N, CA, C and O atoms as a GROMACS GRO file, in nm:
protein
  292
    1ILE      N    1   2.657   0.165  -0.512
    1ILE     CA    2   2.571   0.219  -0.620
    1ILE      C    3   2.493   0.121  -0.682
    1ILE      O    4   2.541   0.031  -0.749
    2GLN      N    5   2.379   0.135  -0.662
    2GLN     CA    6   2.263   0.062  -0.758
    2GLN      C    7   2.247   0.146  -0.880
    2GLN      O    8   2.265   0.267  -0.875
    3ALA      N    9   2.210   0.078  -0.999
    3ALA     CA   10   2.159   0.153  -1.101
    3ALA      C   11   2.073   0.034  -1.211
    3ALA      O   12   2.105  -0.085  -1.219
    4ILE      N   13   1.978   0.089  -1.278
    4ILE     CA   14   1.915   0.006  -1.361
    4ILE      C   15   1.850   0.103  -1.471
    4ILE      O   16   1.803   0.212  -1.438
    5ARG      N   17   1.850   0.059  -1.600
    5ARG     CA   18   1.810   0.121  -1.696
    5ARG      C   19   1.679   0.028  -1.765
    5ARG      O   20   1.673  -0.095  -1.777
    6LYS      N   21   1.588   0.122  -1.800
    6LYS     CA   22   1.471   0.051  -1.901
    6LYS      C   23   1.443   0.138  -2.016
    6LYS      O   24   1.397   0.251  -2.005
    7GLY      N   25   1.465   0.097  -2.094
    7GLY     CA   26   1.421   0.204  -2.230
    7GLY      C   27   1.506   0.332  -2.226
    7GLY      O   28   1.628   0.323  -2.235
    8ASP      N   29   1.442   0.456  -2.212
    8ASP     CA   30   1.511   0.585  -2.209
    8ASP      C   31   1.538   0.623  -2.048
    8ASP      O   32   1.605   0.723  -2.024
    9TRP      N   33   1.499   0.560  -1.966
    9TRP     CA   34   1.505   0.598  -1.823
    9TRP      C   35   1.624   0.513  -1.753
    9TRP      O   36   1.652   0.398  -1.788
   10LYS      N   37   1.682   0.577  -1.661
   10LYS     CA   38   1.784   0.516  -1.568
   10LYS      C   39   1.755   0.579  -1.428
   10LYS      O   40   1.714   0.693  -1.408
   11LEU      N   41   1.785   0.479  -1.329
   11LEU     CA   42   1.759   0.482  -1.191
   11LEU      C   43   1.891   0.464  -1.143
   11LEU      O   44   1.963   0.373  -1.182
   12VAL      N   45   1.930   0.566  -1.041
   12VAL     CA   46   2.090   0.556  -0.983
   12VAL      C   47   2.036   0.558  -0.830
   12VAL      O   48   1.958   0.646  -0.796
   13TRP      N   49   2.079   0.463  -0.741
   13TRP     CA   50   2.074   0.490  -0.605
   13TRP      C   51   2.224   0.467  -0.551
   13TRP      O   52   2.288   0.362  -0.551
   14LYS      N   53   2.261   0.590  -0.507
   14LYS     CA   54   2.388   0.575  -0.413
   14LYS      C   55   2.357   0.546  -0.265
   14LYS      O   56   2.255   0.587  -0.210
   15LEU      N   57   2.452   0.472  -0.206
   15LEU     CA   58   2.459   0.410  -0.083
   15LEU      C   59   2.372   0.516   0.012
   15LEU      O   60   2.254   0.495   0.039
   16GLU      N   61   2.435   0.615   0.054
   16GLU     CA   62   2.383   0.710   0.157
   16GLU      C   63   2.278   0.823   0.101
   16GLU      O   64   2.228   0.910   0.172
   17GLY      N   65   2.257   0.808  -0.024
   17GLY     CA   66   2.176   0.913  -0.095
   17GLY      C   67   2.034   0.855  -0.127
   17GLY      O   68   1.993   0.744  -0.094
   18LYS      N   69   1.961   0.959  -0.202
   18LYS     CA   70   1.813   0.939  -0.231
   18LYS      C   71   1.831   0.889  -0.396
   18LYS      O   72   1.926   0.923  -0.466
   19PRO      N   73   1.732   0.812  -0.434
   19PRO     CA   74   1.719   0.755  -0.572
   19PRO      C   75   1.715   0.895  -0.652
   19PRO      O   76   1.662   1.003  -0.626
   20GLU      N   77   1.797   0.844  -0.767
   20GLU     CA   78   1.795   0.969  -0.876
   20GLU      C   79   1.752   0.906  -1.019
   20GLU      O   80   1.794   0.802  -1.070
   21LEU      N   81   1.662   0.990  -1.068
   21LEU     CA   82   1.580   0.915  -1.220
   21LEU      C   83   1.620   0.998  -1.310
   21LEU      O   84   1.611   1.116  -1.275
   22TYR      N   85   1.670   0.978  -1.435
   22TYR     CA   86   1.690   1.054  -1.539
   22TYR      C   87   1.622   0.982  -1.684
   22TYR      O   88   1.625   0.861  -1.705
   23ASN      N   89   1.568   1.072  -1.764
   23ASN     CA   90   1.531   1.049  -1.894
   23ASN      C   91   1.643   1.066  -1.980
   23ASN      O   92   1.669   1.182  -2.012
   24LEU      N   93   1.722   0.965  -2.030
   24LEU     CA   94   1.828   0.970  -2.114
   24LEU      C   95   1.808   1.020  -2.244
   24LEU      O   96   1.905   1.072  -2.299
   25SER      N   97   1.699   1.015  -2.305
   25SER     CA   98   1.646   1.076  -2.425
   25SER      C   99   1.653   1.223  -2.437
   25SER      O  100   1.673   1.283  -2.543
   26ASN      N  101   1.636   1.275  -2.328
   26ASN     CA  102   1.645   1.429  -2.313
   26ASN      C  103   1.753   1.484  -2.222
   26ASN      O  104   1.765   1.603  -2.194
   27ASP      N  105   1.836   1.378  -2.176
   27ASP     CA  106   1.930   1.432  -2.053
   27ASP      C  107   2.057   1.339  -2.038
   27ASP      O  108   2.103   1.303  -1.929
   28ILE      N  109   2.103   1.309  -2.152
   28ILE     CA  110   2.230   1.207  -2.163
   28ILE      C  111   2.340   1.229  -2.068
   28ILE      O  112   2.418   1.138  -2.040
   29SER      N  113   2.351   1.361  -2.012
   29SER     CA  114   2.458   1.378  -1.930
   29SER      C  115   2.407   1.364  -1.776
   29SER      O  116   2.477   1.384  -1.676
   30GLU      N  117   2.275   1.328  -1.779
   30GLU     CA  118   2.225   1.288  -1.632
   30GLU      C  119   2.244   1.401  -1.529
   30GLU      O  120   2.286   1.384  -1.415
   31SER      N  121   2.203   1.540  -1.593
   31SER     CA  122   2.226   1.645  -1.495
   31SER      C  123   2.082   1.687  -1.449
   31SER      O  124   2.085   1.789  -1.379
   32THR      N  125   1.972   1.642  -1.467
   32THR     CA  126   1.858   1.662  -1.418
   32THR      C  127   1.785   1.557  -1.345
   32THR      O  128   1.712   1.482  -1.411
   33ASN      N  129   1.794   1.544  -1.242
   33ASN     CA  130   1.706   1.444  -1.133
   33ASN      C  131   1.567   1.464  -1.140
   33ASN      O  132   1.517   1.567  -1.096
   34LEU      N  133   1.499   1.373  -1.194
   34LEU     CA  134   1.335   1.372  -1.218
   34LEU      C  135   1.279   1.306  -1.106
   34LEU      O  136   1.160   1.280  -1.115
   35ALA      N  137   1.334   1.276  -1.007
   35ALA     CA  138   1.264   1.169  -0.916
   35ALA      C  139   1.136   1.240  -0.842
   35ALA      O  140   1.034   1.178  -0.814
   36SER      N  141   1.153   1.361  -0.816
   36SER     CA  142   1.072   1.438  -0.774
   36SER      C  143   0.966   1.476  -0.836
   36SER      O  144   0.864   1.510  -0.775
   37LYS      N  145   0.976   1.473  -0.970
   37LYS     CA  146   0.860   1.515  -1.067
   37LYS      C  147   0.780   1.393  -1.138
   37LYS      O  148   0.668   1.408  -1.188
   38GLU      N  149   0.844   1.280  -1.137
   38GLU     CA  150   0.811   1.159  -1.185
   38GLU      C  151   0.792   1.041  -1.095
   38GLU      O  152   0.841   0.932  -1.122
   39SER      N  153   0.729   1.059  -1.001
   39SER     CA  154   0.708   0.970  -0.878
   39SER      C  155   0.656   0.832  -0.956
   39SER      O  156   0.704   0.721  -0.934
   40GLU      N  157   0.580   0.852  -1.027
   40GLU     CA  158   0.508   0.700  -1.090
   40GLU      C  159   0.626   0.622  -1.152
   40GLU      O  160   0.654   0.505  -1.126
   41LYS      N  161   0.698   0.708  -1.245
   41LYS     CA  162   0.825   0.608  -1.304
   41LYS      C  163   0.922   0.584  -1.214
   41LYS      O  164   0.990   0.481  -1.224
   42LEU      N  165   0.945   0.679  -1.108
   42LEU     CA  166   1.025   0.633  -1.020
   42LEU      C  167   1.002   0.490  -0.927
   42LEU      O  168   1.086   0.403  -0.906
   43ASN      N  169   0.865   0.494  -0.882
   43ASN     CA  170   0.814   0.362  -0.834
   43ASN      C  171   0.827   0.244  -0.896
   43ASN      O  172   0.857   0.139  -0.840
   44GLU      N  173   0.800   0.260  -1.037
   44GLU     CA  174   0.818   0.175  -1.140
   44GLU      C  175   0.936   0.115  -1.124
   44GLU      O  176   0.951  -0.002  -1.089
   45MET      N  177   1.048   0.219  -1.157
   45MET     CA  178   1.194   0.170  -1.138
   45MET      C  179   1.254   0.124  -1.010
   45MET      O  180   1.339   0.034  -1.008
   46LEU      N  181   1.209   0.187  -0.897
   46LEU     CA  182   1.246   0.105  -0.791
   46LEU      C  183   1.189  -0.011  -0.749
   46LEU      O  184   1.248  -0.072  -0.659
   47ASP      N  185   1.058  -0.069  -0.806
   47ASP     CA  186   1.020  -0.194  -0.794
   47ASP      C  187   1.096  -0.289  -0.906
   47ASP      O  188   1.106  -0.409  -0.879
   48LEU      N  189   1.144  -0.246  -1.013
   48LEU     CA  190   1.230  -0.330  -1.095
   48LEU      C  191   1.348  -0.341  -1.030
   48LEU      O  192   1.394  -0.455  -1.021
   49LEU      N  193   1.410  -0.249  -0.981
   49LEU     CA  194   1.541  -0.248  -0.913
   49LEU      C  195   1.528  -0.357  -0.779
   49LEU      O  196   1.621  -0.438  -0.775
   50THR      N  197   1.461  -0.365  -0.708
   50THR     CA  198   1.446  -0.434  -0.610
   50THR      C  199   1.376  -0.584  -0.638
   50THR      O  200   1.378  -0.677  -0.558
   51SER      N  201   1.325  -0.584  -0.748
   51SER     CA  202   1.296  -0.737  -0.791
   51SER      C  203   1.396  -0.797  -0.867
   51SER      O  204   1.399  -0.920  -0.874
   52ALA      N  205   1.484  -0.725  -0.929
   52ALA     CA  206   1.588  -0.779  -1.017
   52ALA      C  207   1.714  -0.827  -0.928
   52ALA      O  208   1.818  -0.868  -0.978
   53ARG      N  209   1.693  -0.820  -0.809
   53ARG     CA  210   1.816  -0.825  -0.755
   53ARG      C  211   1.806  -0.923  -0.614
   53ARG      O  212   1.691  -0.939  -0.573
   54THR      N  213   1.910  -0.986  -0.543
   54THR     CA  214   1.878  -1.040  -0.438
   54THR      C  215   1.966  -0.976  -0.313
   54THR      O  216   2.088  -0.963  -0.316
   55GLU      N  217   1.878  -0.938  -0.198
   55GLU     CA  218   1.971  -0.856  -0.099
   55GLU      C  219   2.113  -0.913  -0.027
   55GLU      O  220   2.132  -1.020   0.031
   56HIS      N  221   2.179  -0.832  -0.045
   56HIS     CA  222   2.320  -0.874   0.007
   56HIS      C  223   2.382  -0.761   0.108
   56HIS      O  224   2.375  -0.640   0.083
   57THR      N  225   2.437  -0.808   0.210
   57THR     CA  226   2.488  -0.695   0.300
   57THR      C  227   2.587  -0.629   0.245
   57THR      O  228   2.600  -0.511   0.277
   58GLU      N  229   2.691  -0.694   0.139
   58GLU     CA  230   2.785  -0.586   0.067
   58GLU      C  231   2.715  -0.498  -0.029
   58GLU      O  232   2.774  -0.394  -0.059
   59PHE      N  233   2.598  -0.520  -0.082
   59PHE     CA  234   2.548  -0.440  -0.174
   59PHE      C  235   2.385  -0.418  -0.133
   59PHE      O  236   2.288  -0.473  -0.185
   60PRO      N  237   2.387  -0.322  -0.024
   60PRO     CA  238   2.259  -0.290   0.038
   60PRO      C  239   2.184  -0.192  -0.049
   60PRO      O  240   2.248  -0.128  -0.133
   61LEU      N  241   2.057  -0.176  -0.036
   61LEU     CA  242   1.956  -0.071  -0.099
   61LEU      C  243   1.915   0.024   0.050
   61LEU      O  244   1.821   0.100   0.068
   62THR      N  245   2.015  -0.012   0.137
   62THR     CA  246   1.965   0.072   0.263
   62THR      C  247   2.107   0.134   0.286
   62THR      O  248   2.202   0.114   0.211
   63THR      N  249   2.110   0.212   0.396
   63THR     CA  250   2.228   0.287   0.440
   63THR      C  251   2.327   0.204   0.513
   63THR      O  252   2.287   0.111   0.583
   64ARG      N  253   2.446   0.229   0.501
   64ARG     CA  254   2.580   0.149   0.522
   64ARG      C  255   2.566   0.107   0.665
   64ARG      O  256   2.614  -0.002   0.694
   65ALA      N  257   2.500   0.184   0.770
   65ALA     CA  258   2.483   0.165   0.910
   65ALA      C  259   2.379   0.049   0.907
   65ALA      O  260   2.401  -0.044   0.985
   66LEU      N  261   2.278   0.042   0.834
   66LEU     CA  262   2.175  -0.071   0.856
   66LEU      C  263   2.246  -0.190   0.782
   66LEU      O  264   2.218  -0.303   0.823
   67ALA      N  265   2.313  -0.181   0.704
   67ALA     CA  266   2.371  -0.299   0.629
   67ALA      C  267   2.484  -0.367   0.716
   67ALA      O  268   2.502  -0.489   0.714
   68LEU      N  269   2.555  -0.285   0.790
   68LEU     CA  270   2.648  -0.312   0.917
   68LEU      C  271   2.577  -0.412   1.034
   68LEU      O  272   2.623  -0.517   1.080
   69LYS      N  273   2.456  -0.349   1.066
   69LYS     CA  274   2.353  -0.408   1.166
   69LYS      C  275   2.315  -0.555   1.084
   69LYS      O  276   2.343  -0.663   1.138
   70LYS      N  277   2.276  -0.552   1.007
   70LYS     CA  278   2.202  -0.696   0.956
   70LYS      C  279   2.349  -0.807   0.936
   70LYS      O  280   2.338  -0.929   0.947
   71ARG      N  281   2.466  -0.745   0.909
   71ARG     CA  282   2.578  -0.814   0.886
   71ARG      C  283   2.616  -0.896   1.029
   71ARG      O  284   2.665  -1.008   1.043
   72LYS      N  285   2.575  -0.801   1.123
   72LYS     CA  286   2.641  -0.876   1.267
   72LYS      C  287   2.556  -1.004   1.305
   72LYS      O  288   2.601  -1.105   1.358
   73LYS      N  289   2.399  -0.978   1.262
   73LYS     CA  290   2.321  -1.070   1.308
   73LYS      C  291   2.349  -1.222   1.261
   73LYS      O  292   2.278  -1.314   1.302
   0.00000   0.00000   0.00000
């Protein structure tokens, strides 16, 4: 799982799933995924997530299968 928070917004990206975006000021329980409705904010948060980290095979932003292929190289 990768996650990042900026202000009221939180992005969660589970290994085999799609990114989930929550506005914590309106949804503290993270029950309404706004990723499909807030594409501009989603892209902003994804850019922040990818630029704030170093790619590593143990903590990929891709699927487990792709991560294992990268590790074998």
